[in-house]
Amino acid sequence: MLQALIADVHANLPALEAVLAHIEAQKPDRIYCLGDTVGYGAQPRECLQRVRRACSLVLMGNHEQAVLHGAEHFTPLARQASEWTARQLTDRETLDYLGRLEPTKKESSYLYVHGSIRDPVLDYVREADSPWMFQRLVRTLHEDFQGFDICFVGHNHRAFLATEVGYIFPHEEGPAARTRFQVAGQKLYVSVGSVGQPRDGDPRASYVLFDGTSVTYHRVPYDVDLAVRRIQEAGLPEFLGERLRLGE
Ligand code: ZN
Protein backbone atom coordinates (compact mmCIF):
# COMPACT_ATOMS: atom_id res chain seq x y z
CA MET A 1 0.00 0.00 0.00
CA LEU A 2 1.50 3.28 -1.11
CA GLN A 3 -0.02 6.43 0.27
CA ALA A 4 0.63 10.08 -0.43
CA LEU A 5 0.21 12.70 2.30
CA ILE A 6 -0.40 16.36 1.67
CA ALA A 7 -1.18 19.24 4.04
CA ASP A 8 -1.55 23.00 4.19
CA VAL A 9 -2.60 23.60 0.61
CA HIS A 10 -3.80 27.04 1.74
CA ALA A 11 -5.87 27.84 -1.33
CA ASN A 12 -2.81 27.75 -3.60
CA LEU A 13 -4.21 26.03 -6.70
CA PRO A 14 -1.05 26.20 -8.87
CA ALA A 15 0.90 24.41 -6.09
CA LEU A 16 -1.88 21.86 -5.54
CA GLU A 17 -2.14 21.01 -9.22
CA ALA A 18 1.63 20.55 -9.53
CA VAL A 19 1.71 18.29 -6.48
CA LEU A 20 -1.26 16.19 -7.57
CA ALA A 21 0.30 15.69 -11.02
CA HIS A 22 3.55 14.58 -9.35
CA ILE A 23 1.66 12.27 -7.01
CA GLU A 24 -0.38 10.71 -9.83
CA ALA A 25 2.85 9.74 -11.59
CA GLN A 26 3.86 7.73 -8.47
CA LYS A 27 0.56 5.81 -8.66
CA PRO A 28 -0.27 5.73 -4.93
CA ASP A 29 -3.22 3.71 -3.67
CA ARG A 30 -4.62 6.75 -1.89
CA ILE A 31 -4.01 10.35 -0.93
CA TYR A 32 -4.68 11.81 2.53
CA CYS A 33 -4.92 15.55 3.19
CA LEU A 34 -4.08 16.73 6.72
CA GLY A 35 -6.04 19.97 6.81
CA ASP A 36 -5.73 23.70 6.06
CA THR A 37 -6.86 23.30 2.47
CA VAL A 38 -8.09 26.92 2.65
CA GLY A 39 -6.76 30.18 4.10
CA TYR A 40 -4.10 32.67 2.90
CA GLY A 41 -4.31 31.87 -0.82
CA ALA A 42 -6.66 33.09 -3.54
CA GLN A 43 -8.50 29.91 -4.58
CA PRO A 44 -10.11 28.25 -1.56
CA ARG A 45 -13.14 26.95 -3.43
CA GLU A 46 -11.16 25.42 -6.29
CA CYS A 47 -8.70 23.81 -3.86
CA LEU A 48 -11.49 22.32 -1.76
CA GLN A 49 -13.11 20.84 -4.85
CA ARG A 50 -9.82 19.43 -6.10
CA VAL A 51 -8.88 17.95 -2.71
CA ARG A 52 -12.33 16.43 -2.23
CA ARG A 53 -11.99 14.67 -5.59
CA ALA A 54 -8.42 13.49 -5.12
CA CYS A 55 -8.22 12.55 -1.44
CA SER A 56 -9.90 9.68 0.40
CA LEU A 57 -9.31 11.46 3.74
CA VAL A 58 -9.49 15.21 4.38
CA LEU A 59 -8.95 16.41 7.95
CA MET A 60 -10.04 19.57 9.74
CA GLY A 61 -7.36 22.26 10.04
CA ASN A 62 -7.41 25.45 12.07
CA HIS A 63 -8.21 27.47 8.91
CA GLU A 64 -11.29 25.36 8.18
CA GLN A 65 -12.29 25.83 11.81
CA ALA A 66 -11.80 29.60 11.48
CA VAL A 67 -14.07 29.74 8.40
CA LEU A 68 -16.77 28.00 10.45
CA HIS A 69 -16.32 29.68 13.81
CA GLY A 70 -14.37 32.90 13.27
CA ALA A 71 -10.71 33.88 13.37
CA GLU A 72 -10.59 36.09 16.49
CA HIS A 73 -7.54 34.21 17.82
CA PHE A 74 -5.51 34.63 14.58
CA THR A 75 -2.80 37.23 13.96
CA PRO A 76 -4.18 40.33 12.16
CA LEU A 77 -2.80 39.17 8.80
CA ALA A 78 -4.13 35.62 9.12
CA ARG A 79 -7.43 36.99 10.34
CA GLN A 80 -7.79 39.34 7.37
CA ALA A 81 -7.12 36.41 5.00
CA SER A 82 -9.46 34.12 6.92
CA GLU A 83 -12.31 36.64 6.81
CA TRP A 84 -11.77 37.03 3.05
CA THR A 85 -11.85 33.22 2.73
CA ALA A 86 -15.06 32.96 4.73
CA ARG A 87 -16.69 35.46 2.34
CA GLN A 88 -15.86 33.12 -0.59
CA LEU A 89 -17.33 30.05 1.12
CA THR A 90 -20.82 31.02 2.20
CA ASP A 91 -22.93 28.34 0.50
CA ARG A 92 -24.58 25.76 2.72
CA GLU A 93 -23.14 22.70 0.96
CA THR A 94 -19.55 23.87 1.47
CA LEU A 95 -20.14 24.89 5.08
CA ASP A 96 -21.80 21.54 5.83
CA TYR A 97 -18.87 19.75 4.23
CA LEU A 98 -16.36 21.73 6.32
CA GLY A 99 -18.43 21.05 9.43
CA ARG A 100 -18.24 17.31 8.82
CA LEU A 101 -14.42 17.19 8.63
CA GLU A 102 -12.87 15.10 11.39
CA PRO A 103 -9.87 16.34 13.39
CA THR A 104 -8.18 12.92 13.65
CA LYS A 105 -8.01 9.58 11.92
CA LYS A 106 -6.54 6.48 13.53
CA GLU A 107 -5.74 3.53 11.28
CA SER A 108 -3.72 0.44 12.26
CA SER A 109 -0.57 1.84 13.89
CA TYR A 110 -0.89 5.32 12.39
CA LEU A 111 -2.52 8.50 13.58
CA TYR A 112 -3.28 11.39 11.22
CA VAL A 113 -3.90 14.92 12.53
CA HIS A 114 -3.40 18.52 11.41
CA GLY A 115 -1.64 19.79 14.57
CA SER A 116 -0.25 17.34 17.13
CA ILE A 117 -1.53 14.66 19.45
CA ARG A 118 -1.87 17.23 22.27
CA ASP A 119 -4.37 19.22 20.20
CA PRO A 120 -5.15 17.75 16.76
CA VAL A 121 -6.18 21.08 15.25
CA LEU A 122 -4.29 23.86 17.04
CA ASP A 123 -1.04 22.60 18.61
CA TYR A 124 2.24 22.65 16.65
CA VAL A 125 4.92 20.00 16.40
CA ARG A 126 7.96 22.27 16.34
CA GLU A 127 11.65 21.69 15.89
CA ALA A 128 13.14 21.70 19.40
CA ASP A 129 15.25 24.78 20.08
CA SER A 130 16.25 23.70 23.59
CA PRO A 131 17.13 20.47 25.41
CA TRP A 132 13.94 20.93 27.42
CA MET A 133 11.81 20.96 24.29
CA PHE A 134 13.56 17.87 22.97
CA GLN A 135 12.97 16.09 26.29
CA ARG A 136 9.32 16.95 26.02
CA LEU A 137 9.20 15.40 22.54
CA VAL A 138 10.85 12.20 23.77
CA ARG A 139 8.42 12.00 26.68
CA THR A 140 5.49 12.46 24.30
CA LEU A 141 6.76 9.73 21.98
CA HIS A 142 7.20 7.33 24.93
CA GLU A 143 4.13 8.13 26.97
CA ASP A 144 1.49 9.56 24.68
CA PHE A 145 1.99 7.47 21.53
CA GLN A 146 -0.29 4.69 22.75
CA GLY A 147 -1.98 2.41 20.23
CA PHE A 148 -0.05 3.86 17.29
CA ASP A 149 3.59 4.34 16.28
CA ILE A 150 3.61 7.05 13.66
CA CYS A 151 1.75 10.33 13.81
CA PHE A 152 1.52 12.26 10.53
CA VAL A 153 1.10 16.03 10.97
CA GLY A 154 0.89 19.27 9.02
CA HIS A 155 0.29 22.77 10.47
CA ASN A 156 3.92 23.83 10.99
CA HIS A 157 4.59 24.09 7.22
CA ARG A 158 7.99 22.43 7.57
CA ALA A 159 9.22 19.03 6.36
CA PHE A 160 10.97 16.90 9.00
CA LEU A 161 10.86 13.78 11.14
CA ALA A 162 10.76 14.16 14.93
CA THR A 163 12.19 10.97 16.46
CA GLU A 164 13.43 9.97 19.89
CA VAL A 165 17.05 10.25 18.71
CA GLY A 166 16.62 13.68 17.17
CA TYR A 167 15.17 15.65 14.30
CA ILE A 168 15.81 14.61 10.73
CA PHE A 169 15.53 17.03 7.82
CA PRO A 170 15.22 15.78 4.26
CA HIS A 171 17.65 17.38 1.84
CA GLU A 172 17.60 16.92 -1.87
CA GLU A 173 21.02 18.42 -2.57
CA GLY A 174 24.55 17.88 -1.33
CA PRO A 175 26.65 14.74 -0.83
CA ALA A 176 24.75 13.57 2.27
CA ALA A 177 21.39 14.13 0.60
CA ARG A 178 18.61 11.84 1.72
CA THR A 179 14.92 12.02 1.15
CA ARG A 180 13.94 8.47 2.08
CA PHE A 181 13.89 7.28 5.68
CA GLN A 182 13.10 3.90 7.23
CA VAL A 183 10.47 4.45 9.89
CA ALA A 184 8.98 1.00 10.56
CA GLY A 185 9.10 -0.01 14.22
CA GLN A 186 9.86 3.49 15.52
CA LYS A 187 7.71 6.01 17.32
CA LEU A 188 7.89 9.34 15.56
CA TYR A 189 6.16 12.35 14.10
CA VAL A 190 6.25 12.71 10.32
CA SER A 191 5.77 16.38 9.51
CA VAL A 192 4.82 16.37 5.85
CA GLY A 193 5.49 20.04 5.01
CA SER A 194 3.16 22.39 3.16
CA VAL A 195 1.87 22.24 -0.39
CA GLY A 196 0.78 25.84 -0.68
CA GLN A 197 2.85 27.86 1.77
CA PRO A 198 6.16 26.19 2.74
CA ARG A 199 8.01 27.91 5.60
CA ASP A 200 11.28 26.00 5.65
CA GLY A 201 13.16 28.23 3.24
CA ASP A 202 12.38 26.06 0.21
CA PRO A 203 9.56 27.59 -1.86
CA ARG A 204 8.79 24.32 -3.66
CA ALA A 205 5.62 22.49 -2.64
CA SER A 206 6.17 19.64 -0.16
CA TYR A 207 4.52 16.25 0.18
CA VAL A 208 5.33 12.76 1.46
CA LEU A 209 4.97 9.18 0.21
CA PHE A 210 4.67 6.35 2.74
CA ASP A 211 4.87 2.69 1.73
CA GLY A 212 4.37 1.17 5.21
CA THR A 213 8.08 0.96 6.02
CA SER A 214 9.68 4.11 4.67
CA VAL A 215 8.83 7.75 4.20
CA THR A 216 10.00 9.67 1.12
CA TYR A 217 9.93 13.47 1.00
CA HIS A 218 9.26 15.22 -2.28
CA ARG A 219 9.56 18.88 -3.29
CA VAL A 220 7.72 19.98 -6.41
CA PRO A 221 8.38 23.26 -8.25
CA TYR A 222 5.28 25.13 -9.37
CA ASP A 223 4.30 28.46 -10.91
CA VAL A 224 4.84 30.71 -7.88
CA ASP A 225 4.38 33.88 -9.99
CA LEU A 226 0.89 32.73 -10.92
CA ALA A 227 -0.05 32.06 -7.29
CA VAL A 228 1.33 35.51 -6.29
CA ARG A 229 -0.61 37.20 -9.09
CA ARG A 230 -3.84 35.55 -8.01
CA ILE A 231 -3.29 36.73 -4.43
CA GLN A 232 -2.75 40.30 -5.70
CA GLU A 233 -5.82 40.14 -7.95
CA ALA A 234 -7.95 38.93 -5.06
CA GLY A 235 -6.90 41.98 -3.03
CA LEU A 236 -5.33 39.83 -0.32
CA PRO A 237 -2.35 41.25 1.65
CA GLU A 238 0.75 41.58 -0.56
CA PHE A 239 2.93 39.75 1.98
CA LEU A 240 0.96 36.53 1.46
CA GLY A 241 2.30 36.44 -2.09
CA GLU A 242 5.83 37.57 -1.22
CA ARG A 243 6.29 34.82 1.34
CA LEU A 244 5.59 32.20 -1.32
CA ARG A 245 8.68 33.34 -3.23
CA LEU A 246 10.80 33.02 -0.10
CA GLY A 247 9.31 29.83 1.28
CA GLU A 248 8.94 31.60 4.62
ZN1 ZN B 1 -1.47 25.82 7.74
GROMACS .gro file of N, CA and C and ligand atoms in nm, residues 8 10 36 157, ligand 1:
model
   13
    8ASP      N    1  -0.176   2.155   0.431
    8ASP     CA    2  -0.155   2.300   0.419
    8ASP      C    3  -0.145   2.347   0.274
   10HIS      N    4  -0.358   2.560   0.156
   10HIS     CA    5  -0.380   2.704   0.174
   10HIS      C    6  -0.422   2.776   0.046
   36ASP      N    7  -0.610   2.238   0.657
   36ASP     CA    8  -0.573   2.370   0.606
   36ASP      C    9  -0.566   2.371   0.453
  157HIS      N   10   0.413   2.370   0.856
  157HIS     CA   11   0.459   2.409   0.722
  157HIS      C   12   0.608   2.377   0.698
  249ZN      ZN   13  -0.147   2.582   0.774
   0.00000   0.00000   0.00000
